[in-house]
Amino acid sequence: MTRMDARLNRERLVATAREVFAELGPGASLNEIARRAGVGPGTLYRHFPQRADLLTAVLRDRIGTLCAQADGLLASAAPDEALEQWLRAFLAHARANHGMGSALMLESPGAPVPDCHRLILDAATGLLVRAQRYGTARNDLTAGDLLQLVVGIALSTARSEDADQPGRLLALVVDAVSASATGRGPARGA
């Protein structure tokens, strides 16, 4: 097997694992992933000796895609539009995640989940700070606040039968992020 074949097999395994984990969750059978990728189990285990290795590769791949999207939006979209588009992409990521970060931490407590979190936080920070500088986003928010809100939407709607609910809730968050929302004070008793 050439290096090119090995690289292609690895890429195919990661792409297939991403689909299978999205469909069946992070506990999906590794043999099923190998079968769907068109390789033998030995090939999968040569590239990913432990489940945590494959989970890490899939998570890093997804995070890389989100970060690249943030970079592209920073360069091409209006600040408020860039932030909203990226928050929508992050919500889709969080909903498709099926607890991969949690599963990874259980599989391998030393796993690089904090590194992945830092990359996402940096991407969100760049978009939010730009929107704040242009006066289109509240100055009293942090990227961590936004990420926590979006993850909350993903978790709270995971079993919702209303397919539109996540989008409606995100629209509320986007409205709350708007600089025009800064006139709103904290709720009484909060």
PDB file of C-alpha atoms in Angstrom:
ATOM      1  CA  MET A   1       0.000   0.000   0.000  1.00  0.00           C
ATOM      2  CA  THR A   2       1.390   3.380  -0.955  1.00  0.00           C
ATOM      3  CA  ARG A   3       1.432   6.420   1.275  1.00  0.00           C
ATOM      4  CA  MET A   4      -1.230   7.952  -0.947  1.00  0.00           C
ATOM      5  CA  ASP A   5      -3.484   4.910  -0.444  1.00  0.00           C
ATOM      6  CA  ALA A   6      -2.947   5.056   3.309  1.00  0.00           C
ATOM      7  CA  ARG A   7      -3.778   8.764   3.379  1.00  0.00           C
ATOM      8  CA  LEU A   8      -6.900   8.214   1.273  1.00  0.00           C
ATOM      9  CA  ASN A   9      -7.993   5.364   3.550  1.00  0.00           C
ATOM     10  CA  ARG A  10      -7.528   7.575   6.597  1.00  0.00           C
ATOM     11  CA  GLU A  11      -9.509  10.418   5.014  1.00  0.00           C
ATOM     12  CA  ARG A  12     -12.252   7.996   3.972  1.00  0.00           C
ATOM     13  CA  LEU A  13     -12.400   6.554   7.504  1.00  0.00           C
ATOM     14  CA  VAL A  14     -12.729  10.011   9.068  1.00  0.00           C
ATOM     15  CA  ALA A  15     -15.421  11.070   6.584  1.00  0.00           C
ATOM     16  CA  THR A  16     -17.342   7.832   7.100  1.00  0.00           C
ATOM     17  CA  ALA A  17     -16.976   8.014  10.880  1.00  0.00           C
ATOM     18  CA  ARG A  18     -18.333  11.561  10.807  1.00  0.00           C
ATOM     19  CA  GLU A  19     -21.454  10.319   8.988  1.00  0.00           C
ATOM     20  CA  VAL A  20     -21.887   7.210  11.143  1.00  0.00           C
ATOM     21  CA  PHE A  21     -21.379   9.097  14.417  1.00  0.00           C
ATOM     22  CA  ALA A  22     -23.916  11.698  13.269  1.00  0.00           C
ATOM     23  CA  GLU A  23     -26.372   8.915  12.449  1.00  0.00           C
ATOM     24  CA  LEU A  24     -25.764   6.482  15.328  1.00  0.00           C
ATOM     25  CA  GLY A  25     -23.911   8.494  17.959  1.00  0.00           C
ATOM     26  CA  PRO A  26     -20.339   8.213  19.247  1.00  0.00           C
ATOM     27  CA  GLY A  27     -20.854   4.627  20.427  1.00  0.00           C
ATOM     28  CA  ALA A  28     -21.345   3.378  16.861  1.00  0.00           C
ATOM     29  CA  SER A  29     -19.592   0.149  15.936  1.00  0.00           C
ATOM     30  CA  LEU A  30     -16.074   0.678  14.624  1.00  0.00           C
ATOM     31  CA  ASN A  31     -16.514  -2.422  12.451  1.00  0.00           C
ATOM     32  CA  GLU A  32     -19.563  -0.739  10.883  1.00  0.00           C
ATOM     33  CA  ILE A  33     -17.459   2.342  10.151  1.00  0.00           C
ATOM     34  CA  ALA A  34     -14.767   0.193   8.517  1.00  0.00           C
ATOM     35  CA  ARG A  35     -17.394  -1.686   6.476  1.00  0.00           C
ATOM     36  CA  ARG A  36     -19.041   1.519   5.231  1.00  0.00           C
ATOM     37  CA  ALA A  37     -15.634   3.005   4.410  1.00  0.00           C
ATOM     38  CA  GLY A  38     -14.821  -0.054   2.315  1.00  0.00           C
ATOM     39  CA  VAL A  39     -11.809  -1.107   4.379  1.00  0.00           C
ATOM     40  CA  GLY A  40     -11.111  -3.943   6.776  1.00  0.00           C
ATOM     41  CA  PRO A  41     -11.110  -3.537  10.558  1.00  0.00           C
ATOM     42  CA  GLY A  42      -7.321  -3.923  10.545  1.00  0.00           C
ATOM     43  CA  THR A  43      -6.983  -0.810   8.382  1.00  0.00           C
ATOM     44  CA  LEU A  44      -9.192   1.153  10.771  1.00  0.00           C
ATOM     45  CA  TYR A  45      -7.187   0.029  13.827  1.00  0.00           C
ATOM     46  CA  ARG A  46      -3.862   0.740  12.087  1.00  0.00           C
ATOM     47  CA  HIS A  47      -4.920   4.366  11.682  1.00  0.00           C
ATOM     48  CA  PHE A  48      -6.945   4.637  14.901  1.00  0.00           C
ATOM     49  CA  PRO A  49      -5.779   2.126  17.554  1.00  0.00           C
ATOM     50  CA  GLN A  50      -8.450   3.276  20.007  1.00  0.00           C
ATOM     51  CA  ARG A  51     -11.983   4.652  19.609  1.00  0.00           C
ATOM     52  CA  ALA A  52     -10.747   7.885  21.207  1.00  0.00           C
ATOM     53  CA  ASP A  53      -8.283   8.344  18.340  1.00  0.00           C
ATOM     54  CA  LEU A  54     -11.085   8.189  15.767  1.00  0.00           C
ATOM     55  CA  LEU A  55     -13.383  10.411  17.854  1.00  0.00           C
ATOM     56  CA  THR A  56     -10.550  12.942  18.137  1.00  0.00           C
ATOM     57  CA  ALA A  57      -9.915  12.893  14.377  1.00  0.00           C
ATOM     58  CA  VAL A  58     -13.611  13.425  13.612  1.00  0.00           C
ATOM     59  CA  LEU A  59     -13.958  16.183  16.198  1.00  0.00           C
ATOM     60  CA  ARG A  60     -10.841  17.965  14.922  1.00  0.00           C
ATOM     61  CA  ASP A  61     -12.125  17.677  11.350  1.00  0.00           C
ATOM     62  CA  ARG A  62     -15.457  19.253  12.313  1.00  0.00           C
ATOM     63  CA  ILE A  63     -13.768  21.977  14.339  1.00  0.00           C
ATOM     64  CA  GLY A  64     -11.397  22.704  11.463  1.00  0.00           C
ATOM     65  CA  THR A  65     -14.358  23.150   9.136  1.00  0.00           C
ATOM     66  CA  LEU A  66     -16.061  25.543  11.570  1.00  0.00           C
ATOM     67  CA  CYS A  67     -12.889  27.573  12.063  1.00  0.00           C
ATOM     68  CA  ALA A  68     -12.301  27.811   8.312  1.00  0.00           C
ATOM     69  CA  GLN A  69     -15.886  28.974   7.897  1.00  0.00           C
ATOM     70  CA  ALA A  70     -15.326  31.678  10.529  1.00  0.00           C
ATOM     71  CA  ASP A  71     -12.197  32.851   8.709  1.00  0.00           C
ATOM     72  CA  GLY A  72     -14.080  32.997   5.416  1.00  0.00           C
ATOM     73  CA  LEU A  73     -16.951  34.945   6.960  1.00  0.00           C
ATOM     74  CA  LEU A  74     -14.549  37.404   8.586  1.00  0.00           C
ATOM     75  CA  ALA A  75     -13.169  38.155   5.143  1.00  0.00           C
ATOM     76  CA  SER A  76     -16.381  38.270   3.155  1.00  0.00           C
ATOM     77  CA  ALA A  77     -19.534  39.061   5.130  1.00  0.00           C
ATOM     78  CA  ALA A  78     -20.848  42.060   7.050  1.00  0.00           C
ATOM     79  CA  PRO A  79     -20.010  41.687  10.766  1.00  0.00           C
ATOM     80  CA  ASP A  80     -23.553  41.003  11.968  1.00  0.00           C
ATOM     81  CA  GLU A  81     -24.269  38.618   9.081  1.00  0.00           C
ATOM     82  CA  ALA A  82     -20.971  36.806   9.606  1.00  0.00           C
ATOM     83  CA  LEU A  83     -21.703  36.262  13.279  1.00  0.00           C
ATOM     84  CA  GLU A  84     -25.245  35.043  12.626  1.00  0.00           C
ATOM     85  CA  GLN A  85     -24.210  32.684   9.818  1.00  0.00           C
ATOM     86  CA  TRP A  86     -21.458  31.200  11.940  1.00  0.00           C
ATOM     87  CA  LEU A  87     -23.731  30.788  14.973  1.00  0.00           C
ATOM     88  CA  ARG A  88     -26.137  28.871  12.717  1.00  0.00           C
ATOM     89  CA  ALA A  89     -23.285  26.638  11.547  1.00  0.00           C
ATOM     90  CA  PHE A  90     -22.151  26.129  15.135  1.00  0.00           C
ATOM     91  CA  LEU A  91     -25.699  25.190  16.164  1.00  0.00           C
ATOM     92  CA  ALA A  92     -25.836  22.619  13.358  1.00  0.00           C
ATOM     93  CA  HIS A  93     -22.468  21.272  14.542  1.00  0.00           C
ATOM     94  CA  ALA A  94     -23.601  21.091  18.165  1.00  0.00           C
ATOM     95  CA  ARG A  95     -26.842  19.332  17.208  1.00  0.00           C
ATOM     96  CA  ALA A  96     -25.024  16.809  15.001  1.00  0.00           C
ATOM     97  CA  ASN A  97     -22.356  16.244  17.621  1.00  0.00           C
ATOM     98  CA  HIS A  98     -24.340  13.610  19.551  1.00  0.00           C
ATOM     99  CA  GLY A  99     -22.169  14.090  22.624  1.00  0.00           C
ATOM    100  CA  MET A 100     -18.875  13.331  20.906  1.00  0.00           C
ATOM    101  CA  GLY A 101     -16.931  15.585  23.257  1.00  0.00           C
ATOM    102  CA  SER A 102     -18.408  13.847  26.295  1.00  0.00           C
ATOM    103  CA  ALA A 103     -17.798  10.425  24.774  1.00  0.00           C
ATOM    104  CA  LEU A 104     -14.226  11.378  24.014  1.00  0.00           C
ATOM    105  CA  MET A 105     -13.630  12.514  27.585  1.00  0.00           C
ATOM    106  CA  LEU A 106     -15.013   9.167  28.846  1.00  0.00           C
ATOM    107  CA  GLU A 107     -12.908   7.165  26.386  1.00  0.00           C
ATOM    108  CA  SER A 108      -9.728   9.112  27.020  1.00  0.00           C
ATOM    109  CA  PRO A 109      -9.673  11.599  29.919  1.00  0.00           C
ATOM    110  CA  GLY A 110      -6.538  13.258  28.492  1.00  0.00           C
ATOM    111  CA  ALA A 111      -8.190  13.812  25.110  1.00  0.00           C
ATOM    112  CA  PRO A 112      -7.740  17.167  23.360  1.00  0.00           C
ATOM    113  CA  VAL A 113     -11.293  18.415  23.946  1.00  0.00           C
ATOM    114  CA  PRO A 114     -10.000  21.575  25.665  1.00  0.00           C
ATOM    115  CA  ASP A 115      -7.846  22.287  22.580  1.00  0.00           C
ATOM    116  CA  CYS A 116     -10.914  21.936  20.359  1.00  0.00           C
ATOM    117  CA  HIS A 117     -12.887  24.188  22.684  1.00  0.00           C
ATOM    118  CA  ARG A 118     -10.142  26.830  22.460  1.00  0.00           C
ATOM    119  CA  LEU A 119     -10.254  26.764  18.653  1.00  0.00           C
ATOM    120  CA  ILE A 120     -14.047  27.239  18.642  1.00  0.00           C
ATOM    121  CA  LEU A 121     -13.813  29.968  21.266  1.00  0.00           C
ATOM    122  CA  ASP A 122     -11.169  31.793  19.226  1.00  0.00           C
ATOM    123  CA  ALA A 123     -13.315  31.592  16.074  1.00  0.00           C
ATOM    124  CA  ALA A 124     -16.376  32.919  17.912  1.00  0.00           C
ATOM    125  CA  THR A 125     -14.319  35.645  19.588  1.00  0.00           C
ATOM    126  CA  GLY A 126     -13.014  36.932  16.261  1.00  0.00           C
ATOM    127  CA  LEU A 127     -16.518  37.194  14.834  1.00  0.00           C
ATOM    128  CA  LEU A 128     -18.033  38.747  17.960  1.00  0.00           C
ATOM    129  CA  VAL A 129     -15.253  41.298  18.495  1.00  0.00           C
ATOM    130  CA  ARG A 130     -15.538  42.393  14.867  1.00  0.00           C
ATOM    131  CA  ALA A 131     -19.310  42.837  15.221  1.00  0.00           C
ATOM    132  CA  GLN A 132     -18.783  44.758  18.463  1.00  0.00           C
ATOM    133  CA  ARG A 133     -16.226  47.062  16.827  1.00  0.00           C
ATOM    134  CA  TYR A 134     -18.697  47.825  14.043  1.00  0.00           C
ATOM    135  CA  GLY A 135     -21.417  48.521  16.586  1.00  0.00           C
ATOM    136  CA  THR A 136     -23.677  45.677  15.492  1.00  0.00           C
ATOM    137  CA  ALA A 137     -23.296  43.502  18.607  1.00  0.00           C
ATOM    138  CA  ARG A 138     -23.641  44.228  22.293  1.00  0.00           C
ATOM    139  CA  ASN A 139     -20.394  45.098  24.050  1.00  0.00           C
ATOM    140  CA  ASP A 140     -21.357  43.285  27.244  1.00  0.00           C
ATOM    141  CA  LEU A 141     -21.216  39.799  25.708  1.00  0.00           C
ATOM    142  CA  THR A 142     -18.381  37.331  25.483  1.00  0.00           C
ATOM    143  CA  ALA A 143     -17.889  34.585  22.944  1.00  0.00           C
ATOM    144  CA  GLY A 144     -18.207  32.111  25.812  1.00  0.00           C
ATOM    145  CA  ASP A 145     -21.679  33.500  26.548  1.00  0.00           C
ATOM    146  CA  LEU A 146     -22.734  32.947  22.940  1.00  0.00           C
ATOM    147  CA  LEU A 147     -21.320  29.451  22.716  1.00  0.00           C
ATOM    148  CA  GLN A 148     -23.021  28.454  25.943  1.00  0.00           C
ATOM    149  CA  LEU A 149     -26.359  29.779  24.698  1.00  0.00           C
ATOM    150  CA  VAL A 150     -26.053  27.923  21.400  1.00  0.00           C
ATOM    151  CA  VAL A 151     -25.009  24.676  23.082  1.00  0.00           C
ATOM    152  CA  GLY A 152     -27.987  25.124  25.412  1.00  0.00           C
ATOM    153  CA  ILE A 153     -30.266  25.372  22.385  1.00  0.00           C
ATOM    154  CA  ALA A 154     -28.717  22.237  20.895  1.00  0.00           C
ATOM    155  CA  LEU A 155     -29.119  20.260  24.107  1.00  0.00           C
ATOM    156  CA  SER A 156     -32.612  21.460  24.938  1.00  0.00           C
ATOM    157  CA  THR A 157     -33.958  20.728  21.452  1.00  0.00           C
ATOM    158  CA  ALA A 158     -32.162  17.429  20.871  1.00  0.00           C
ATOM    159  CA  ARG A 159     -35.366  15.427  21.138  1.00  0.00           C
ATOM    160  CA  SER A 160     -37.789  18.100  20.016  1.00  0.00           C
ATOM    161  CA  GLU A 161     -40.317  17.067  17.403  1.00  0.00           C
ATOM    162  CA  ASP A 162     -40.487  20.691  16.247  1.00  0.00           C
ATOM    163  CA  ALA A 163     -37.783  20.913  13.569  1.00  0.00           C
ATOM    164  CA  ASP A 164     -38.066  24.714  13.467  1.00  0.00           C
ATOM    165  CA  GLN A 165     -37.555  25.249  17.201  1.00  0.00           C
ATOM    166  CA  PRO A 166     -33.722  25.405  17.169  1.00  0.00           C
ATOM    167  CA  GLY A 167     -33.795  28.079  14.449  1.00  0.00           C
ATOM    168  CA  ARG A 168     -36.417  30.124  16.288  1.00  0.00           C
ATOM    169  CA  LEU A 169     -34.438  29.974  19.519  1.00  0.00           C
ATOM    170  CA  LEU A 170     -31.255  30.969  17.711  1.00  0.00           C
ATOM    171  CA  ALA A 171     -33.110  33.915  16.143  1.00  0.00           C
ATOM    172  CA  LEU A 172     -33.963  35.054  19.680  1.00  0.00           C
ATOM    173  CA  VAL A 173     -30.298  34.821  20.655  1.00  0.00           C
ATOM    174  CA  VAL A 174     -29.239  36.750  17.543  1.00  0.00           C
ATOM    175  CA  ASP A 175     -31.796  39.455  18.362  1.00  0.00           C
ATOM    176  CA  ALA A 176     -30.478  39.619  21.929  1.00  0.00           C
ATOM    177  CA  VAL A 177     -26.903  39.951  20.639  1.00  0.00           C
ATOM    178  CA  SER A 178     -27.815  42.918  18.462  1.00  0.00           C
ATOM    179  CA  ALA A 179     -26.440  46.263  19.596  1.00  0.00           C
ATOM    180  CA  SER A 180     -29.997  47.576  19.563  1.00  0.00           C
ATOM    181  CA  ALA A 181     -30.682  45.195  22.462  1.00  0.00           C
ATOM    182  CA  THR A 182     -28.261  47.027  24.765  1.00  0.00           C
ATOM    183  CA  GLY A 183     -31.080  49.167  26.116  1.00  0.00           C
ATOM    184  CA  ARG A 184     -32.437  46.076  27.823  1.00  0.00           C
ATOM    185  CA  GLY A 185     -31.326  45.723  31.372  1.00  0.00           C
ATOM    186  CA  PRO A 186     -31.141  42.513  33.351  1.00  0.00           C
ATOM    187  CA  ALA A 187     -34.437  40.998  34.395  1.00  0.00           C
ATOM    188  CA  ARG A 188     -35.612  41.970  37.840  1.00  0.00           C
ATOM    189  CA  GLY A 189     -34.610  39.487  40.478  1.00  0.00           C
ATOM    190  CA  ALA A 190     -31.904  38.030  38.257  1.00  0.00           C
TER     191      ALA A 190
END
